[in-house]
Amino acid sequence: MVVQYPELQSLAWIDARRKIKASYGNANLPPNQLRNVGDSLKVGDTESAFGLARDLQQPVYLQRPASSEVMAPLQLQIPISDKARFAGVVLAEFSVDGLYRYGVPSEVSARYAVSLLDASGQLLAGTTVPARSPATNLLPGRRRQRL
């Protein structure tokens, strides 16, 4: 799947004890971002999302804060069940830039300004539309808002 879908950076199978059973990353993934088989999940956002996926038995999305040098990937944790017993998660990490580049059809991005924003409204990928000047409210045909 990682080879077939360029927006997908890595896949990992994590068992119920938080141990990484299998992991695969694309060729562009820096070695320090690849999860090693046998390692455990580190305490933090990824580990808390693991607990949420376990408790809810539903997929959980997570966008970690970006560091200064690299954009943090968007994570999707999908719970695995074995006869109604939690057996771990499949962790998929997506490149935000790749989601924009490969997920938005070129006909749409050529015609419209498309942006991917985080929960606080910060631009992650895409194009921005400049703010309108207050003078545009004075143009004929514009309705004026009453206070």
mmCIF file of C-alpha atoms in Angstrom:
data_model
loop_
_atom_site.group_PDB
_atom_site.id
_atom_site.type_symbol
_atom_site.label_atom_id
_atom_site.label_comp_id
_atom_site.label_asym_id
_atom_site.label_seq_id
_atom_site.Cartn_x
_atom_site.Cartn_y
_atom_site.Cartn_z
ATOM 1 C CA MET A 1 0.000 0.000 0.000
ATOM 2 C CA VAL A 2 2.866 2.381 0.774
ATOM 3 C CA VAL A 3 4.238 1.910 -2.742
ATOM 4 C CA GLN A 4 0.793 2.222 -4.373
ATOM 5 C CA TYR A 5 -0.285 5.392 -2.540
ATOM 6 C CA PRO A 6 2.389 8.140 -2.499
ATOM 7 C CA GLU A 7 0.620 10.147 0.206
ATOM 8 C CA LEU A 8 1.078 7.224 2.630
ATOM 9 C CA GLN A 9 4.453 7.527 4.390
ATOM 10 C CA SER A 10 4.426 4.441 6.589
ATOM 11 C CA LEU A 11 2.377 1.582 7.993
ATOM 12 C CA ALA A 12 2.928 -0.196 11.292
ATOM 13 C CA TRP A 13 1.199 -3.015 13.111
ATOM 14 C CA ILE A 14 1.180 -2.424 16.860
ATOM 15 C CA ASP A 15 -0.060 -5.192 19.160
ATOM 16 C CA ALA A 16 -2.228 -4.803 22.279
ATOM 17 C CA ARG A 17 0.890 -4.454 24.492
ATOM 18 C CA ARG A 18 2.063 -1.441 22.408
ATOM 19 C CA LYS A 19 4.902 -3.397 20.760
ATOM 20 C CA ILE A 20 5.606 -2.816 17.074
ATOM 21 C CA LYS A 21 5.155 -6.147 15.285
ATOM 22 C CA ALA A 22 5.753 -4.964 11.695
ATOM 23 C CA SER A 23 6.621 -1.671 10.042
ATOM 24 C CA TYR A 24 7.198 -0.399 6.524
ATOM 25 C CA GLY A 25 8.006 3.097 5.277
ATOM 26 C CA ASN A 26 8.436 4.657 1.857
ATOM 27 C CA ALA A 27 11.880 5.389 0.427
ATOM 28 C CA ASN A 28 11.654 9.129 1.236
ATOM 29 C CA LEU A 29 11.032 8.580 4.947
ATOM 30 C CA PRO A 30 13.971 9.657 7.122
ATOM 31 C CA PRO A 31 15.379 6.736 9.162
ATOM 32 C CA ASN A 32 14.579 8.480 12.454
ATOM 33 C CA GLN A 33 10.841 8.487 11.576
ATOM 34 C CA LEU A 34 10.668 4.763 10.797
ATOM 35 C CA ARG A 35 9.286 2.618 13.621
ATOM 36 C CA ASN A 36 11.513 -0.356 14.467
ATOM 37 C CA VAL A 37 10.087 -3.831 15.008
ATOM 38 C CA GLY A 38 10.230 -4.783 18.689
ATOM 39 C CA ASP A 39 10.174 -1.198 19.980
ATOM 40 C CA SER A 40 7.315 0.069 22.142
ATOM 41 C CA LEU A 41 5.219 3.167 21.550
ATOM 42 C CA LYS A 42 6.657 6.167 23.310
ATOM 43 C CA VAL A 43 4.569 8.083 25.815
ATOM 44 C CA GLY A 44 2.915 11.021 24.092
ATOM 45 C CA ASP A 45 0.311 11.785 21.468
ATOM 46 C CA THR A 46 0.688 8.551 19.497
ATOM 47 C CA GLU A 47 0.373 6.471 22.656
ATOM 48 C CA SER A 48 -2.695 8.396 23.871
ATOM 49 C CA ALA A 49 -4.372 7.954 20.459
ATOM 50 C CA PHE A 50 -3.595 4.223 20.764
ATOM 51 C CA GLY A 51 -5.502 4.145 24.062
ATOM 52 C CA LEU A 52 -8.399 6.042 22.529
ATOM 53 C CA ALA A 53 -8.593 3.614 19.570
ATOM 54 C CA ARG A 54 -8.517 0.712 22.051
ATOM 55 C CA ASP A 55 -11.250 2.153 24.273
ATOM 56 C CA LEU A 56 -13.573 3.372 21.490
ATOM 57 C CA GLN A 57 -12.889 0.488 19.074
ATOM 58 C CA GLN A 58 -13.043 3.076 16.275
ATOM 59 C CA PRO A 59 -10.445 4.679 14.008
ATOM 60 C CA VAL A 60 -8.683 7.685 15.532
ATOM 61 C CA TYR A 61 -7.015 10.528 13.596
ATOM 62 C CA LEU A 62 -4.179 12.530 15.110
ATOM 63 C CA GLN A 63 -2.269 15.571 13.871
ATOM 64 C CA ARG A 64 0.802 16.113 16.007
ATOM 65 C CA PRO A 65 2.352 19.584 16.209
ATOM 66 C CA ALA A 66 4.981 20.173 13.540
ATOM 67 C CA SER A 67 8.593 20.732 14.494
ATOM 68 C CA SER A 68 10.581 23.559 12.969
ATOM 69 C CA GLU A 69 12.347 21.405 10.367
ATOM 70 C CA VAL A 70 9.683 18.884 9.320
ATOM 71 C CA MET A 71 5.880 18.724 9.027
ATOM 72 C CA ALA A 72 4.451 16.055 11.330
ATOM 73 C CA PRO A 73 2.445 13.401 9.479
ATOM 74 C CA LEU A 74 -1.273 12.890 9.925
ATOM 75 C CA GLN A 75 -1.831 9.624 11.779
ATOM 76 C CA LEU A 76 -4.701 7.182 11.465
ATOM 77 C CA GLN A 77 -4.943 4.375 14.019
ATOM 78 C CA ILE A 78 -7.353 1.586 13.091
ATOM 79 C CA PRO A 79 -8.148 -0.909 15.865
ATOM 80 C CA ILE A 80 -7.771 -4.647 15.212
ATOM 81 C CA SER A 81 -10.131 -7.075 16.951
ATOM 82 C CA ASP A 82 -9.792 -10.803 17.455
ATOM 83 C CA LYS A 83 -13.211 -12.213 18.405
ATOM 84 C CA ALA A 84 -14.275 -8.973 20.147
ATOM 85 C CA ARG A 85 -10.911 -8.746 21.951
ATOM 86 C CA PHE A 86 -8.624 -5.798 21.224
ATOM 87 C CA ALA A 87 -5.532 -7.073 19.400
ATOM 88 C CA GLY A 88 -3.761 -3.805 18.527
ATOM 89 C CA VAL A 89 -3.887 -1.177 15.793
ATOM 90 C CA VAL A 90 -2.719 -0.549 12.276
ATOM 91 C CA LEU A 91 -0.971 2.829 12.309
ATOM 92 C CA ALA A 92 -0.950 4.667 8.989
ATOM 93 C CA GLU A 93 0.992 7.933 8.676
ATOM 94 C CA PHE A 94 0.132 10.296 5.828
ATOM 95 C CA SER A 95 2.156 13.183 4.469
ATOM 96 C CA VAL A 96 0.011 16.328 4.690
ATOM 97 C CA ASP A 97 1.692 17.726 1.580
ATOM 98 C CA GLY A 98 1.161 14.387 -0.183
ATOM 99 C CA LEU A 99 -2.538 14.375 0.721
ATOM 100 C CA TYR A 100 -2.874 17.777 -0.902
ATOM 101 C CA ARG A 101 -0.776 16.911 -3.949
ATOM 102 C CA TYR A 102 -2.264 13.465 -4.671
ATOM 103 C CA GLY A 103 -5.663 13.663 -2.957
ATOM 104 C CA VAL A 104 -7.028 16.838 -4.530
ATOM 105 C CA PRO A 105 -7.832 16.381 -8.247
ATOM 106 C CA SER A 106 -5.874 18.730 -10.506
ATOM 107 C CA GLU A 107 -9.126 20.038 -12.059
ATOM 108 C CA VAL A 108 -10.286 21.155 -8.606
ATOM 109 C CA SER A 109 -7.005 22.759 -7.530
ATOM 110 C CA ALA A 110 -6.708 24.564 -10.884
ATOM 111 C CA ARG A 111 -10.133 26.132 -10.466
ATOM 112 C CA TYR A 112 -10.493 26.631 -6.721
ATOM 113 C CA ALA A 113 -8.293 27.651 -3.805
ATOM 114 C CA VAL A 114 -8.014 24.487 -1.710
ATOM 115 C CA SER A 115 -6.324 24.473 1.684
ATOM 116 C CA LEU A 116 -5.723 21.915 4.404
ATOM 117 C CA LEU A 117 -5.909 23.556 7.823
ATOM 118 C CA ASP A 118 -5.225 22.234 11.304
ATOM 119 C CA ALA A 119 -7.650 22.538 14.225
ATOM 120 C CA SER A 120 -6.392 26.040 15.044
ATOM 121 C CA GLY A 121 -6.829 27.288 11.469
ATOM 122 C CA GLN A 122 -3.127 27.248 10.549
ATOM 123 C CA LEU A 123 -2.304 26.399 6.942
ATOM 124 C CA LEU A 124 -0.807 22.912 6.543
ATOM 125 C CA ALA A 125 -0.851 22.669 2.740
ATOM 126 C CA GLY A 126 -2.510 24.386 -0.193
ATOM 127 C CA THR A 127 -3.180 27.923 -1.216
ATOM 128 C CA THR A 128 -4.439 30.870 0.779
ATOM 129 C CA VAL A 129 -6.928 33.473 -0.287
ATOM 130 C CA PRO A 130 -5.934 37.008 0.660
ATOM 131 C CA ALA A 131 -8.242 38.745 3.119
ATOM 132 C CA ARG A 132 -10.788 41.061 1.570
ATOM 133 C CA SER A 133 -10.327 44.743 1.943
ATOM 134 C CA PRO A 134 -13.008 46.492 4.040
ATOM 135 C CA ALA A 135 -13.500 48.793 1.052
ATOM 136 C CA THR A 136 -15.245 45.978 -0.855
ATOM 137 C CA ASN A 137 -18.274 46.489 1.403
ATOM 138 C CA LEU A 138 -18.739 49.953 -0.149
ATOM 139 C CA LEU A 139 -19.080 48.621 -3.700
ATOM 140 C CA PRO A 140 -22.511 48.878 -5.334
ATOM 141 C CA GLY A 141 -24.582 45.721 -5.102
ATOM 142 C CA ARG A 142 -23.156 44.711 -1.728
ATOM 143 C CA ARG A 143 -25.600 44.476 1.153
ATOM 144 C CA ARG A 144 -24.681 46.440 4.198
ATOM 145 C CA GLN A 145 -24.934 44.707 7.515
ATOM 146 C CA ARG A 146 -26.834 46.400 10.277
ATOM 147 C CA LEU A 147 -25.349 46.585 13.746
#
